[in-house]
Short mmCIF file of C-alpha atoms and ligand atoms in Angstrom, two decimals:
data_model
loop_
_atom_site.label_atom_id
_atom_site.label_comp_id
_atom_site.label_asym_id
_atom_site.label_seq_id
_atom_site.Cartn_x
_atom_site.Cartn_y
_atom_site.Cartn_z
CA UNK A 1 -0.22 0.26 -0.18
CA UNK A 2 2.69 2.40 1.18
CA UNK A 3 4.36 1.73 -1.95
CA UNK A 4 1.52 2.07 -4.44
CA UNK A 5 -0.08 5.44 -2.76
CA UNK A 6 3.66 6.69 -2.48
CA UNK A 7 4.07 6.57 -6.13
CA UNK A 8 1.12 7.31 -7.42
CA UNK A 9 1.49 10.88 -5.08
CA UNK A 10 4.76 11.16 -6.81
CA UNK A 11 3.27 10.71 -10.53
CA UNK A 12 0.41 13.79 -9.34
CA UNK A 13 3.84 16.23 -7.99
CA UNK A 14 5.47 15.24 -10.97
CA UNK A 15 2.85 16.00 -13.32
CA UNK A 16 2.25 19.61 -11.38
CA UNK A 17 6.54 20.52 -11.63
CA UNK A 18 6.55 19.56 -15.06
CA UNK A 19 2.66 22.30 -16.41
CA UNK A 20 3.56 24.34 -12.98
CA UNK A 21 -0.10 24.59 -11.77
CA UNK A 22 -1.35 27.05 -10.56
CA UNK A 23 -2.94 27.62 -7.58
CA UNK A 24 -7.15 28.05 -9.55
CA UNK A 25 -6.15 25.08 -11.18
CA UNK A 26 -4.70 23.17 -8.21
CA UNK A 27 -8.84 25.05 -6.52
CA UNK A 28 -10.82 23.39 -10.01
CA UNK A 29 -9.18 20.42 -9.77
CA UNK A 30 -10.84 19.87 -5.73
CA UNK A 31 -14.04 20.83 -6.37
CA UNK A 32 -14.20 18.55 -9.19
CA UNK A 33 -12.60 15.57 -6.64
CA UNK A 34 -15.38 16.40 -4.31
CA UNK A 35 -18.56 16.57 -7.34
CA UNK A 36 -17.43 13.46 -8.97
CA UNK A 37 -17.68 12.18 -5.20
CA UNK A 38 -20.84 14.30 -5.03
CA UNK A 39 -22.66 12.61 -8.41
CA UNK A 40 -22.18 9.68 -6.98
CA UNK A 41 -19.59 9.18 -10.41
CA UNK A 42 -16.48 6.89 -8.77
CA UNK A 43 -17.21 3.99 -9.96
CA UNK A 44 -18.01 5.46 -13.84
CA UNK A 45 -14.61 7.28 -13.91
CA UNK A 46 -12.61 4.94 -12.73
CA UNK A 47 -14.49 1.89 -15.24
CA UNK A 48 -13.81 4.12 -17.88
CA UNK A 49 -10.21 5.71 -17.38
CA UNK A 50 -8.71 3.51 -15.48
CA UNK A 51 -10.19 -0.35 -15.18
CA UNK A 52 -8.62 -1.19 -18.44
CA UNK A 53 -5.22 -1.23 -17.51
CA UNK A 54 -6.50 -3.40 -14.60
CA UNK A 55 -7.67 -5.73 -16.87
CA UNK A 56 -5.40 -5.69 -19.16
CA UNK A 57 -2.72 -6.77 -17.05
CA UNK A 58 -4.41 -9.30 -14.99
CA UNK A 59 -5.57 -11.19 -18.02
CA UNK A 60 -2.74 -10.92 -20.63
CA UNK A 61 -2.07 -14.53 -19.15
CA UNK A 62 -4.81 -16.05 -21.12
CA UNK A 63 -4.60 -18.46 -23.80
CA UNK A 64 -8.64 -18.78 -24.25
CA UNK A 65 -10.30 -15.38 -24.51
CA UNK A 66 -9.99 -12.23 -23.92
CA UNK A 67 -11.52 -10.39 -22.09
CA UNK A 68 -12.41 -6.58 -21.18
CA UNK A 69 -13.67 -4.96 -18.94
CA UNK A 70 -17.27 -5.03 -16.42
CA UNK A 71 -17.86 -1.03 -16.15
CA UNK A 72 -20.21 0.01 -13.82
CA UNK A 73 -23.46 -1.59 -14.87
CA UNK A 74 -22.91 -5.09 -14.09
CA UNK A 75 -25.25 -6.74 -10.92
CA UNK A 76 -24.49 -10.03 -9.84
CA UNK A 77 -26.97 -12.60 -9.47
CA UNK A 78 -29.54 -11.96 -12.43
CA UNK A 79 -32.15 -14.60 -12.69
CA UNK A 80 -30.93 -18.26 -13.89
CA UNK A 81 -32.20 -19.59 -16.73
CA UNK A 82 -31.70 -22.54 -19.05
CA UNK A 83 -30.91 -22.23 -22.31
CA UNK A 84 -32.67 -21.64 -24.86
CA UNK A 85 -34.16 -18.68 -23.56
CA UNK A 86 -35.07 -15.45 -23.47
CA UNK A 87 -33.47 -12.43 -21.52
CA UNK A 88 -36.23 -11.12 -18.96
CA UNK A 89 -37.56 -8.08 -21.03
CA UNK A 90 -40.71 -6.05 -21.76
CA UNK A 91 -43.63 -6.86 -23.43
CA UNK A 92 -42.71 -3.93 -25.81
CA UNK A 93 -39.04 -3.90 -25.50
CA UNK A 94 -37.81 -1.32 -28.38
CA UNK A 95 -35.08 -2.45 -30.80
CA UNK A 96 -34.28 -5.15 -33.54
CA UNK A 97 -34.64 -8.22 -31.83
CA UNK A 98 -30.48 -10.88 -31.71
CA UNK A 99 -30.92 -13.51 -30.92
CA UNK A 100 -26.80 -14.42 -28.86
CA UNK A 101 -25.49 -18.31 -29.06
CA UNK A 102 -22.40 -20.58 -29.59
CA UNK A 103 -20.24 -22.67 -27.13
CA UNK A 104 -17.81 -22.23 -24.47
CA UNK A 105 -15.71 -24.94 -24.01
CA UNK A 106 -12.19 -25.31 -22.76
CA UNK A 107 -8.79 -24.18 -24.14
CA UNK A 108 -7.85 -27.88 -24.74
CA UNK A 109 -11.39 -28.18 -26.57
CA UNK A 110 -13.78 -29.45 -23.94
CA UNK A 111 -16.85 -29.06 -24.14
CA UNK A 112 -17.70 -27.09 -20.25
CA UNK A 113 -20.87 -28.18 -20.00
CA UNK A 114 -21.58 -26.27 -16.68
CA UNK A 115 -20.80 -23.40 -17.78
CA UNK A 116 -22.95 -20.04 -16.64
CA UNK A 117 -23.12 -16.55 -19.21
CA UNK A 118 -24.41 -13.78 -17.95
CA UNK A 119 -25.94 -10.97 -20.17
CA UNK A 120 -26.57 -7.40 -19.92
CA UNK A 121 -26.86 -4.78 -21.86
CA UNK A 122 -28.18 -1.84 -22.46
CA UNK A 123 -31.80 -1.38 -23.56
CA UNK A 124 -32.25 0.36 -27.32
CA UNK A 125 -32.66 4.48 -25.79
CA UNK A 126 -29.25 3.70 -23.97
CA UNK A 127 -30.62 2.32 -20.32
CA UNK A 128 -29.42 0.09 -18.09
CA UNK A 129 -32.39 -1.51 -15.72
CA UNK A 130 -31.23 -0.51 -11.99
CA UNK A 131 -29.08 2.33 -13.46
CA UNK A 132 -32.04 4.58 -14.30
CA UNK A 133 -35.59 5.05 -13.49
CA UNK A 134 -39.03 3.16 -14.79
CA UNK A 135 -37.42 -0.01 -15.44
CA UNK A 136 -38.15 -3.66 -14.78
CA UNK A 137 -35.32 -4.70 -12.00
CA UNK A 138 -33.83 -7.10 -14.14
CA UNK A 139 -34.79 -5.83 -18.00
CA UNK A 140 -32.28 -6.92 -20.06
CA UNK A 141 -30.31 -9.16 -17.44
CA UNK A 142 -29.67 -12.98 -16.81
CA UNK A 143 -28.05 -16.02 -16.10
CA UNK A 144 -28.32 -18.81 -19.25
CA UNK A 145 -27.16 -22.18 -18.24
CA UNK A 146 -25.78 -23.51 -21.14
CA UNK A 147 -27.06 -27.08 -22.65
CA UNK A 148 -25.27 -30.69 -22.32
CA UNK A 149 -23.47 -29.46 -25.46
CA UNK A 150 -21.97 -26.36 -24.01
CA UNK A 151 -24.70 -24.10 -25.72
CA UNK A 152 -26.18 -21.62 -25.08
CA UNK A 153 -29.09 -19.67 -27.07
CA UNK A 154 -30.13 -16.40 -25.53
CA UNK A 155 -32.81 -13.70 -27.13
CA UNK A 156 -32.69 -10.09 -27.37
CA UNK A 157 -32.52 -6.86 -28.45
CA UNK A 158 -29.52 -5.60 -30.15
CA UNK A 159 -28.42 -2.40 -27.56
CA UNK A 160 -28.08 0.59 -28.39
CA UNK A 161 -24.81 2.52 -28.97
CA UNK A 162 -23.52 4.21 -25.26
CA UNK A 163 -23.53 7.87 -24.22
CA UNK A 164 -21.76 7.93 -20.59
CA UNK A 165 -23.46 10.57 -18.48
CA UNK A 166 -22.95 14.52 -19.45
CA UNK A 167 -24.70 15.76 -16.94
CA UNK A 168 -22.64 15.09 -13.98
CA UNK A 169 -18.15 16.00 -12.68
CA UNK A 170 -17.38 12.88 -15.99
CA UNK A 171 -19.91 15.17 -18.16
CA UNK A 172 -17.91 18.28 -16.86
CA UNK A 173 -13.54 16.01 -17.18
CA UNK A 174 -15.13 15.86 -21.03
CA UNK A 175 -16.29 18.71 -22.22
CA UNK A 176 -13.67 20.61 -20.82
CA UNK A 177 -10.82 18.22 -22.60
CA UNK A 178 -12.93 18.24 -25.72
CA UNK A 179 -13.13 15.04 -25.55
CA UNK A 180 -16.15 13.03 -26.83
CA UNK A 181 -18.50 10.70 -24.36
CA UNK A 182 -19.60 7.68 -26.47
CA UNK A 183 -19.13 4.02 -26.21
CA UNK A 184 -20.01 1.63 -28.58
CA UNK A 185 -23.17 -0.66 -28.42
CA UNK A 186 -21.85 -3.65 -26.59
CA UNK A 187 -23.43 -6.48 -24.98
CA UNK A 188 -21.80 -7.13 -21.33
CA UNK A 189 -20.85 -10.64 -19.72
CA UNK A 190 -19.82 -12.86 -17.61
CA UNK A 191 -18.58 -16.73 -18.32
CA UNK A 192 -17.99 -19.22 -15.43
CA UNK A 193 -17.30 -22.53 -15.24
CA UNK A 194 -15.84 -24.95 -12.19
CA UNK A 195 -12.45 -25.36 -12.57
CA UNK A 196 -12.19 -22.17 -14.97
CA UNK A 197 -10.89 -18.33 -14.65
CA UNK A 198 -14.00 -15.62 -14.83
CA UNK A 199 -14.14 -14.15 -18.72
CA UNK A 200 -16.06 -10.79 -17.65
CA UNK A 201 -16.04 -9.16 -21.56
CA UNK A 202 -17.88 -6.82 -23.50
CA UNK A 203 -18.96 -7.88 -28.01
CA UNK A 204 -19.17 -5.28 -30.10
CA UNK A 205 -20.91 -4.73 -33.26
CA UNK A 206 -19.51 -3.97 -36.96
CA UNK A 207 -18.88 -0.74 -38.46
CA UNK A 208 -20.17 0.81 -34.77
CA UNK A 209 -17.74 4.93 -35.06
CA UNK A 210 -16.84 3.70 -31.90
CA UNK A 211 -15.46 1.12 -32.13
CA UNK A 212 -12.31 2.79 -33.12
CA UNK A 213 -12.62 5.60 -30.45
CA UNK A 214 -14.37 4.07 -27.20
CA UNK A 215 -14.23 6.91 -24.48
CA UNK A 216 -13.25 3.63 -22.14
CA UNK A 217 -10.65 2.41 -24.30
CA UNK A 218 -12.35 -0.98 -23.84
CA UNK A 219 -12.23 -2.38 -27.42
CA UNK A 220 -10.79 -5.03 -28.70
CA UNK A 221 -10.25 -6.88 -32.43
CA UNK A 222 -11.46 -10.28 -31.17
CA UNK A 223 -14.66 -9.00 -29.94
CA UNK A 224 -16.44 -7.58 -32.33
CA UNK A 225 -19.32 -9.51 -33.69
CA UNK A 226 -20.01 -11.05 -37.10
CA UNK A 227 -23.57 -10.68 -36.96
CA UNK A 228 -25.33 -12.43 -39.20
CA UNK A 229 -30.10 -11.55 -40.79
CA UNK A 230 -31.95 -14.40 -39.42
CA UNK A 231 -32.58 -16.96 -41.59
CA UNK A 232 -37.05 -15.60 -40.91
CA UNK A 233 -36.23 -11.76 -41.32
CA UNK A 234 -37.06 -11.36 -38.03
CA UNK A 235 -33.73 -9.15 -36.77
CA UNK A 236 -29.98 -10.69 -36.02
CA UNK A 237 -28.01 -13.54 -35.13
CA UNK A 238 -24.95 -14.10 -33.90
CA UNK A 239 -22.62 -16.82 -33.05
CA UNK A 240 -19.51 -16.84 -30.45
CA UNK A 241 -17.89 -19.26 -28.73
CA UNK A 242 -16.28 -18.53 -25.78
CA UNK A 243 -12.89 -20.37 -24.63
CA UNK A 244 -11.94 -20.26 -21.22
CA UNK A 245 -9.35 -20.74 -19.03
CA UNK A 246 -8.30 -23.14 -16.78
CA UNK A 247 -7.08 -22.26 -13.19
C1 MBD B 301 -20.80 1.48 -19.52
O1 MBD B 301 -22.16 0.88 -20.27
C2 MBD B 301 -19.79 0.64 -20.04
O2 MBD B 301 -20.05 -0.88 -20.09
C3 MBD B 301 -18.88 1.25 -19.26
C4 MBD B 301 -17.57 0.42 -19.45
C5 MBD B 301 -18.83 2.61 -18.87
C6 MBD B 301 -20.35 3.57 -18.97
C7 MBD B 301 -20.76 3.09 -19.35
FE1 FE B 302 -21.01 -1.19 -20.47
#
């Protein structure tokens, strides 16, 4: 703790010296940091601008699937269903239907028939249940048990591109720095199986203008899906296999 804290503080001191930070700037920083807390945006701030490096250093050893950051909107213990299943959604849920399916295997190719796929994502308006008013508790969230061949098949809808909140302290930083607030449309997953490392990932859609400049730096080429038109003409189907590393 002493070493990490000392080095973080030294990094800040170095920036202050290098740029001759004034008292006006120091006071603005102090006010802004306090506002991050008052706006409840520490989880957002950390997951957008810091988590990707933590993810990187902690998963570099993996031979299986690439993962990426969890982000601020995961809720554990979502309702469990046996695959194939439809994720919890409103009767009039907006958005193009998406059938998300694939197989969970170990690095050696063996099928993981006791795997679980947790899925959560924003709705077609960019809102996450439990983080926006007026949505059913588990809307577009669920835990799916794979079948005997390790396969999962989940009926959901396409998520919308996502703009991180612009009305709070993080938005103020983005405006002041002349950045943008966008993340590409994405599905969040956690894939688990006995005796395997938990995989936390996000999956993206080809052609999204923000795949190349995600504000959260969380896109990797291996995580971009290849959706096809559904054979019955309703929406998209996408196949994506997960490969987990044994512990
Ligand atoms: C999100 O939906 C998200 O996944 C991340 C990492 C940050 C903000 C909003
Ligand atoms: Fe997200």
